[in-house]
PDB file of C-alpha atoms in Angstrom:
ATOM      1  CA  UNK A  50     120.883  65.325 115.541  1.00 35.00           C
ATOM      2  CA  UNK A  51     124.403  65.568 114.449  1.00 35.00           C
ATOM      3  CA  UNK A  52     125.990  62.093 112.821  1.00 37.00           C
ATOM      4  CA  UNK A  53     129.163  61.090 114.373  1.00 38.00           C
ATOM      5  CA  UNK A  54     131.753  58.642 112.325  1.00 36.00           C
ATOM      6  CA  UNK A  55     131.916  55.966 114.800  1.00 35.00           C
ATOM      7  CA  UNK A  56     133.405  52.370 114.025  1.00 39.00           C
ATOM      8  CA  UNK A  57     130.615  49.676 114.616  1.00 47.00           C
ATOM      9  CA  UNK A  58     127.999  47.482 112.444  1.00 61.00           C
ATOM     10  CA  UNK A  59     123.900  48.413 113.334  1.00 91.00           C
ATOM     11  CA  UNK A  60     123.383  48.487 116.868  1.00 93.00           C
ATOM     12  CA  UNK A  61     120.902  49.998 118.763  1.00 94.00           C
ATOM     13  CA  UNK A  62     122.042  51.728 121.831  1.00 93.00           C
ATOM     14  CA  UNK A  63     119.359  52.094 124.729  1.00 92.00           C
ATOM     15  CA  UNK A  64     119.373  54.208 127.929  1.00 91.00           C
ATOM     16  CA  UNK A  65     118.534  50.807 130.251  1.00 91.00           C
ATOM     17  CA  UNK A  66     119.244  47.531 129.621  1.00 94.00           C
ATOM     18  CA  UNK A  67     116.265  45.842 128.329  1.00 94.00           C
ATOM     19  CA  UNK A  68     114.377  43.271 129.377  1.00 95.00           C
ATOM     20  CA  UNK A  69     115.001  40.162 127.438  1.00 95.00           C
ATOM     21  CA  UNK A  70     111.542  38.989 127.236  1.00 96.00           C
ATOM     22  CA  UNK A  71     110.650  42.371 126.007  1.00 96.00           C
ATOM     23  CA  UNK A  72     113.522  42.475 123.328  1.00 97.00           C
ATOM     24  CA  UNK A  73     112.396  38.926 121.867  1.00 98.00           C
ATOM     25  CA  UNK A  74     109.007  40.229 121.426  1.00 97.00           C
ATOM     26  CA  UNK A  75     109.801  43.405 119.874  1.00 97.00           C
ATOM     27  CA  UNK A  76     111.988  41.636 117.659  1.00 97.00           C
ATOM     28  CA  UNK A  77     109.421  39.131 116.881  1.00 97.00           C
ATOM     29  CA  UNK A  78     107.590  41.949 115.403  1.00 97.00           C
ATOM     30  CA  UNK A  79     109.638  42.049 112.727  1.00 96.00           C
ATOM     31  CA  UNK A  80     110.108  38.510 112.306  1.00 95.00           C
ATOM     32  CA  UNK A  81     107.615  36.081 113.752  1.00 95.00           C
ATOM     33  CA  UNK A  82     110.361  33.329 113.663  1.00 94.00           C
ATOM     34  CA  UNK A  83     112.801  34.855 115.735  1.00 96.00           C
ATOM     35  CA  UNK A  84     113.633  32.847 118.913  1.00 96.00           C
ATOM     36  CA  UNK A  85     116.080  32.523 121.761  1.00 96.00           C
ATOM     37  CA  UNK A  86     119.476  31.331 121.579  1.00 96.00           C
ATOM     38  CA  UNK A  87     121.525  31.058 124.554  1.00 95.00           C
ATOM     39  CA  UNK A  88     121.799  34.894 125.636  1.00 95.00           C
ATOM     40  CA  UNK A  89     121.083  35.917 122.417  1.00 96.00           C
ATOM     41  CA  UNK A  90     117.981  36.330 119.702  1.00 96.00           C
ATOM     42  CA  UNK A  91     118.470  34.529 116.443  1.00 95.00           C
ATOM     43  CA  UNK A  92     116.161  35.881 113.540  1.00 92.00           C
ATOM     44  CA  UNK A  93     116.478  35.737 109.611  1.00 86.00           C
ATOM     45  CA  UNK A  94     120.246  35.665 108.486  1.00 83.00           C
ATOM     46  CA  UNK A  95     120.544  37.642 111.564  1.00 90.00           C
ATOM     47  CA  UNK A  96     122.149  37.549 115.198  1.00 92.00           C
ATOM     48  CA  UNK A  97     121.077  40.201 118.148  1.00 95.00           C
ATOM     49  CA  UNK A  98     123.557  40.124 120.547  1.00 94.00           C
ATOM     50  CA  UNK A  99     122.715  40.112 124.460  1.00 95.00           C
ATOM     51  CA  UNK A 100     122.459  43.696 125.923  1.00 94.00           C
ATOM     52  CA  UNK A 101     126.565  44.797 127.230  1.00 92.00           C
ATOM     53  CA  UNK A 102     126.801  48.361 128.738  1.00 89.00           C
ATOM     54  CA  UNK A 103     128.481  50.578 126.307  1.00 85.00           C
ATOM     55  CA  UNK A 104     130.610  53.868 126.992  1.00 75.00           C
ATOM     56  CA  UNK A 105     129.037  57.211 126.183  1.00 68.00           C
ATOM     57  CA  UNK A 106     131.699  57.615 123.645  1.00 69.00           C
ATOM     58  CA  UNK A 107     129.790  54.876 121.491  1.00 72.00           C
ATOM     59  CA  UNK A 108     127.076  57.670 120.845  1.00 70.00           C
ATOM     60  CA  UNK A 109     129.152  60.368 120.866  1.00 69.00           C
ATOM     61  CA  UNK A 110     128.077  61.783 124.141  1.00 71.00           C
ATOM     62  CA  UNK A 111     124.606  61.856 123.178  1.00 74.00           C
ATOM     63  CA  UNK A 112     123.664  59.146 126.052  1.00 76.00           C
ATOM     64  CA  UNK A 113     125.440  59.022 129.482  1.00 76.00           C
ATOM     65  CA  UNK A 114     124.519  55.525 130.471  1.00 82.00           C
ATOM     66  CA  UNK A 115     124.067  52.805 127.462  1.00 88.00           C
ATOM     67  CA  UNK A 116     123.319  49.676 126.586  1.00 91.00           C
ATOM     68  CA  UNK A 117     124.141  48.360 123.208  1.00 92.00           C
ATOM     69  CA  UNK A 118     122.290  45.394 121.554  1.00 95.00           C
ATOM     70  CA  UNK A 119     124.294  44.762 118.059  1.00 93.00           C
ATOM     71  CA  UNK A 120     122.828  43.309 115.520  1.00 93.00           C
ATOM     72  CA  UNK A 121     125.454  40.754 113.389  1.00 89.00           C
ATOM     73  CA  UNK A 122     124.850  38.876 110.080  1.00 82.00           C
ATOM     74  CA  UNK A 123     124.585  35.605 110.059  1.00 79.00           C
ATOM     75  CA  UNK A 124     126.731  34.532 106.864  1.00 69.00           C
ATOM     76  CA  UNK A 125     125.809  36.309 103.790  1.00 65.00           C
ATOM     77  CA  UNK A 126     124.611  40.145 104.499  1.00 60.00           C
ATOM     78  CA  UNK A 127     120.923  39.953 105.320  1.00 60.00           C
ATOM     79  CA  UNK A 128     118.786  41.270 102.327  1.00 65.00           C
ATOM     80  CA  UNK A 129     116.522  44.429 102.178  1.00 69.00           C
ATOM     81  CA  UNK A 130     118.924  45.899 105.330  1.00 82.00           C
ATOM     82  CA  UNK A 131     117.152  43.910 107.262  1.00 86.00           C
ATOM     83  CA  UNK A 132     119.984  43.939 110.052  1.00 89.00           C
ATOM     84  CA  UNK A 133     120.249  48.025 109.809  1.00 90.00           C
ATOM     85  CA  UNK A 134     116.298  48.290 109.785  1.00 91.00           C
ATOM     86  CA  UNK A 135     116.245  45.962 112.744  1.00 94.00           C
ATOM     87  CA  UNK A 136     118.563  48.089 114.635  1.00 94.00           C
ATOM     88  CA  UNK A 137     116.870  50.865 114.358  1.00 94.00           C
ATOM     89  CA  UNK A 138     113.473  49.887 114.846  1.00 96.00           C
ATOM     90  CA  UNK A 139     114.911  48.318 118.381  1.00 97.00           C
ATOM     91  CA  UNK A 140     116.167  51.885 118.915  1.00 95.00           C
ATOM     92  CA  UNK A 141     112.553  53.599 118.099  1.00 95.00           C
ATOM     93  CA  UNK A 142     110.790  51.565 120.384  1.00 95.00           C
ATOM     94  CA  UNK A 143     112.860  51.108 123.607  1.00 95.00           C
ATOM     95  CA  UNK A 144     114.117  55.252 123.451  1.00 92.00           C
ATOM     96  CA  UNK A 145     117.274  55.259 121.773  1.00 91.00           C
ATOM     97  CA  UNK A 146     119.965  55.632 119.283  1.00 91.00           C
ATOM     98  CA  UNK A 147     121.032  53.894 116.170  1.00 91.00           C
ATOM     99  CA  UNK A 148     124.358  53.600 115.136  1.00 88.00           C
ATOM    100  CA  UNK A 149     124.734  51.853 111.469  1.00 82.00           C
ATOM    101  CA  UNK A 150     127.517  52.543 109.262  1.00 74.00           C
ATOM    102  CA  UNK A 151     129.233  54.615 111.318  1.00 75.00           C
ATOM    103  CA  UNK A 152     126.839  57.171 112.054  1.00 85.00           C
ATOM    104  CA  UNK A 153     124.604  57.818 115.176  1.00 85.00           C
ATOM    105  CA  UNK A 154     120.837  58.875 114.339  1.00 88.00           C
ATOM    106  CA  UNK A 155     117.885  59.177 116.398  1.00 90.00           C
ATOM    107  CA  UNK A 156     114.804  57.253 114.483  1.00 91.00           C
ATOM    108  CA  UNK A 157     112.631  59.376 116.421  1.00 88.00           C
ATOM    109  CA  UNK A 158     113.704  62.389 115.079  1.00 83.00           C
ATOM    110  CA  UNK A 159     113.717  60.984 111.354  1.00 67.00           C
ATOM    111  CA  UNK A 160     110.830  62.317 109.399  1.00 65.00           C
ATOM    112  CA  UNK A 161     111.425  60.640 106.096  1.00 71.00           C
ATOM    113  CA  UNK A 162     109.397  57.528 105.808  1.00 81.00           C
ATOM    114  CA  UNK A 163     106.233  55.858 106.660  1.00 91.00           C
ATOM    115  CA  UNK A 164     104.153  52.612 107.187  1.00 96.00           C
ATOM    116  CA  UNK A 165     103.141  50.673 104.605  1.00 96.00           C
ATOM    117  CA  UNK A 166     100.870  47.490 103.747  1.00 96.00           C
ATOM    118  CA  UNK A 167     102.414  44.507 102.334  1.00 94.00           C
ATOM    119  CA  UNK A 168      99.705  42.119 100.149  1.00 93.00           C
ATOM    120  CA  UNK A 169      99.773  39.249  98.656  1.00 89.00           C
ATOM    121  CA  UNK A 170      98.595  40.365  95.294  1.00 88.00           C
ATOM    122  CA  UNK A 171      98.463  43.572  93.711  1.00 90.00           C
ATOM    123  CA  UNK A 172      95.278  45.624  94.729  1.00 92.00           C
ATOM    124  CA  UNK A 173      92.766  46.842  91.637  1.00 92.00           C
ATOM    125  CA  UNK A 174      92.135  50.295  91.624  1.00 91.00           C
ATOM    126  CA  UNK A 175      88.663  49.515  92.332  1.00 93.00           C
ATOM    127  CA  UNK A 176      89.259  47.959  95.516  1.00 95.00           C
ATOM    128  CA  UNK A 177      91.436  50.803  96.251  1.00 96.00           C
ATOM    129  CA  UNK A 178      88.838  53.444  95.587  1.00 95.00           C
ATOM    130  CA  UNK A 179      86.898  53.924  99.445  1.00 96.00           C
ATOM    131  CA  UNK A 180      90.088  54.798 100.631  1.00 96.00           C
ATOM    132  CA  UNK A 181      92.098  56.143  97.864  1.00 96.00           C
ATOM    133  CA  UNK A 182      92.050  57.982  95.335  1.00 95.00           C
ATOM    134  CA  UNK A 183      93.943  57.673  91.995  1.00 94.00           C
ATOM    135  CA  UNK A 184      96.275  60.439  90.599  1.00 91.00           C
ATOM    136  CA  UNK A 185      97.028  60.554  86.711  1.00 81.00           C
ATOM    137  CA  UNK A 186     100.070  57.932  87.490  1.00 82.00           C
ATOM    138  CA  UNK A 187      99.052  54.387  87.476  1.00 83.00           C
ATOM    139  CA  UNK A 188     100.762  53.965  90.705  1.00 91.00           C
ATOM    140  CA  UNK A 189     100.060  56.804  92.448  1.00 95.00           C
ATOM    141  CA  UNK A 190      96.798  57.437  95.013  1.00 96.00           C
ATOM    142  CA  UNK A 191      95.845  59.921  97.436  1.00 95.00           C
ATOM    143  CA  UNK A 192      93.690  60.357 100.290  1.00 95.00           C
ATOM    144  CA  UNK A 193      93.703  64.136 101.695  1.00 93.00           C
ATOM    145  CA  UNK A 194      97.207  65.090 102.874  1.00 93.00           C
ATOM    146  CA  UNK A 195      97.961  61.360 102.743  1.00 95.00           C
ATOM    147  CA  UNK A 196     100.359  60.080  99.326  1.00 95.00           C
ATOM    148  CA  UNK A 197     100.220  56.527  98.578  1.00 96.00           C
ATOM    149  CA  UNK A 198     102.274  54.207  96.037  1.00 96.00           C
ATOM    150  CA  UNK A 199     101.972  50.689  95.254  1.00 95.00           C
ATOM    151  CA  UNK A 200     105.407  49.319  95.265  1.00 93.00           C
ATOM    152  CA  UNK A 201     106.621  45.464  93.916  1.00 89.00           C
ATOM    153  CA  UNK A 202     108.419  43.570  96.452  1.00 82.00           C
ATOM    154  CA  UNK A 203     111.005  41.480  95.905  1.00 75.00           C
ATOM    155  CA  UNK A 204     111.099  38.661  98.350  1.00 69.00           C
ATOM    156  CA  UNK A 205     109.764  40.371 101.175  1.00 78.00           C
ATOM    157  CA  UNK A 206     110.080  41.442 104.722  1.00 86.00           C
ATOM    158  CA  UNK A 207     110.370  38.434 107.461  1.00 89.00           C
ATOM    159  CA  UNK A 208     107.163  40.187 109.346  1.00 91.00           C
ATOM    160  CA  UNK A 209     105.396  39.224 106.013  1.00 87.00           C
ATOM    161  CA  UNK A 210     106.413  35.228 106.236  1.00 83.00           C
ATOM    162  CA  UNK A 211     102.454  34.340 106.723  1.00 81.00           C
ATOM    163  CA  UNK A 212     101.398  36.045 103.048  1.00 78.00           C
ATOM    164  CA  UNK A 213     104.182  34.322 100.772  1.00 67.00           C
ATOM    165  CA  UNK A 214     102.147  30.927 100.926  1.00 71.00           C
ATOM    166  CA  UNK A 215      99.684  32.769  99.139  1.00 68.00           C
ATOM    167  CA  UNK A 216     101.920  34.877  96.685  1.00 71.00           C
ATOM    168  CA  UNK A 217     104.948  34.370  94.670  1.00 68.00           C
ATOM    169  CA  UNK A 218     105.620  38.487  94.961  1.00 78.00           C
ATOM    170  CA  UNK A 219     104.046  40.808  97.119  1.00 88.00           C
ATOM    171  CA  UNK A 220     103.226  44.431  96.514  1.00 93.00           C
ATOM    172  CA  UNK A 221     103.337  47.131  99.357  1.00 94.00           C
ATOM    173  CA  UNK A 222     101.490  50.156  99.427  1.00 96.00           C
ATOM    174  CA  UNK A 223     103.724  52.421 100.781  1.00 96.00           C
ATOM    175  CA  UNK A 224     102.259  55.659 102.567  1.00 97.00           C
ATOM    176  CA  UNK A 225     103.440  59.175 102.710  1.00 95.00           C
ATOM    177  CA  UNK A 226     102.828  62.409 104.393  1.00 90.00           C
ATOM    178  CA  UNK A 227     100.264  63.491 106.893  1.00 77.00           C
ATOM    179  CA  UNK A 228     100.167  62.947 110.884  1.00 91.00           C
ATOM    180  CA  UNK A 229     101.878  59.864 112.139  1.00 93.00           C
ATOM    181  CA  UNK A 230      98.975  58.146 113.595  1.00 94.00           C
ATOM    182  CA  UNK A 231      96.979  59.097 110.398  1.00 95.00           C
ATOM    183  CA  UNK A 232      99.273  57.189 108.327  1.00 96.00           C
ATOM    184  CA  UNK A 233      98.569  54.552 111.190  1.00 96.00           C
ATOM    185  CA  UNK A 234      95.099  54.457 110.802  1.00 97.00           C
ATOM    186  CA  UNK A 235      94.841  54.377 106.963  1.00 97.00           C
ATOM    187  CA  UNK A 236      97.758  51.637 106.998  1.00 97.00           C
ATOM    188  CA  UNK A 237      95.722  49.649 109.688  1.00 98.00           C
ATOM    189  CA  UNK A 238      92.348  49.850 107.527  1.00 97.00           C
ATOM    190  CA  UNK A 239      93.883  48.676 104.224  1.00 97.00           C
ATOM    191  CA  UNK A 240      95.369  45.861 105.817  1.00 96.00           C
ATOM    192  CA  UNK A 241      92.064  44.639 107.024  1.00 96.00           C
ATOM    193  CA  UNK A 242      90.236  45.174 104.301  1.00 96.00           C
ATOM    194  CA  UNK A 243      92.867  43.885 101.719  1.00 94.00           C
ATOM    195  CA  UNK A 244      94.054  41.180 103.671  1.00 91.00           C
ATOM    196  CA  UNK A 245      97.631  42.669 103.951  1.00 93.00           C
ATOM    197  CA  UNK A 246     100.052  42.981 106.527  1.00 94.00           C
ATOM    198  CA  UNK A 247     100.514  46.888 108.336  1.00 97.00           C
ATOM    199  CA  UNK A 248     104.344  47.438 109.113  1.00 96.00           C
ATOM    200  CA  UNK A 249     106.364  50.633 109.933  1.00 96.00           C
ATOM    201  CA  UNK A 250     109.225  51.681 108.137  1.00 93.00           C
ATOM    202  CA  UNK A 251     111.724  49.283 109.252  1.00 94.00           C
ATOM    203  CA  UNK A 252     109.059  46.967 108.393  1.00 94.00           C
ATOM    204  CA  UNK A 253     108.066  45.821 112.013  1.00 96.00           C
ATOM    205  CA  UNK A 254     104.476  45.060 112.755  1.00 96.00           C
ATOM    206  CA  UNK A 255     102.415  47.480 113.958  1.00 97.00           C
ATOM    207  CA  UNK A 256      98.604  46.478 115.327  1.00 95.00           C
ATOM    208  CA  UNK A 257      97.725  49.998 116.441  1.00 96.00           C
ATOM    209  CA  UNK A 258      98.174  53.699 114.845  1.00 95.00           C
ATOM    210  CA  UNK A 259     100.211  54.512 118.049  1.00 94.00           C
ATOM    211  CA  UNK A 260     102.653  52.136 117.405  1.00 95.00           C
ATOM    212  CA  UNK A 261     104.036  54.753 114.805  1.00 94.00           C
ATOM    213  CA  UNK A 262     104.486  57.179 117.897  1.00 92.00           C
ATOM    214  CA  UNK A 263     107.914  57.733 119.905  1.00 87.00           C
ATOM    215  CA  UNK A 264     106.999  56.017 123.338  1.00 85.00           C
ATOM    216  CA  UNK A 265     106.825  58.687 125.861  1.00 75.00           C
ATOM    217  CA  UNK A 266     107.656  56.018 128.871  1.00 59.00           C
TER     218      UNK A 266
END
């Protein structure tokens, strides 16, 4: 999709206004915390603004009819682009557009990116072995068409709250390549097994391999 320059923070702009039970919980994917305020959903350093209708020129044409949910800092910018990633995970799931830093995008249509697993220690390469398998970097696993790479996080993502308890810095294993709901799968079993946490790119929860999908309704 062509980027437009267009003058706005992260918002996700949606073909119908959304249900505002259904936004909360979406949201709530990517942070468990996040709860109602007034109109509006307050999550970590992080404000998303009730639903207003939008012109089309706010997505350059690219919708007729919108409805833009903004997502605005709440002091201090939010770490990790936590306010861009939660605009455009909002967009992927309710069949629309992102516009951060001036620029309208379609997450659908992105292919860079994948899920990953976020744990609360660093796996061994021995409990890594039934599903991956190590390449010649220390860091660096495979399984078929599927690239994996165990990543330090600093801090960590808001969906990951319930492991920092239990960890003073998480790792993520972050997956590459292959068929969408592949990457689902995999993502799905190392949580389980490793205790971990499966999110999607813009580190939102994800509980099936589907959930990586563009909804078709």
């Amino acid at each position: 999709m062509a980027k437009r320059r267009l003058r706005t923070g992260p918002t996700a702009v949606l073909p119908a206004k959304p249900d505002p039970a259904k936004l909360l919980r979406i949201v709530q994917l990517a942070d468990p915390g996040a709860r109602k305020e007034g109109d509006d959903i307050v999550a970590t350093d992080v404000r998303v603004c009730a639903p207003v209708e939008a012109a089309g020129e706010l997505t350059g044409g690219e919708l007729e009819k919108a409805w833009a949910v903004r997502v605005a800092a709440e002091g201090p910018l939010p770490l990790d682009f936590f306010d861009r990633y939660l605009a455009e995970g909002l967009a992927f799931r309710l069949k629309g557009l992102a516009v951060c830093r001036g620029e309208v995008s379609d997450p659908a249509d992105e292919a860079e990116g994948g899920p990953a697993v976020i744990l609360p220690v660093r796996p061994t390469p021995e409990e890594l072995a039934p599903f991956l398998e190590q390449e010649d970097e220390e860091f660096t696993f495979t399984a078929g068409d599927i690239k994996a790479v165990l990543v330090p996080q600093k801090g960590g993502p808001p969906a990951a709250a319930e492991l920092l308890p239990f960890a003073t810095e998480l790792t993520a294993i972050e997956l590459r390549g292959g068929e969408p709901e592949k990457l689902g799968a995999l993502a799905l079993e190392l949580s389980e097994a490793l205790n971990g946490l499966a999110v999607d790119r813009w580190r939102f929860r994800i509980d099936a391999a589907e959930d990586l999908v563009p909804p078709s309704e």
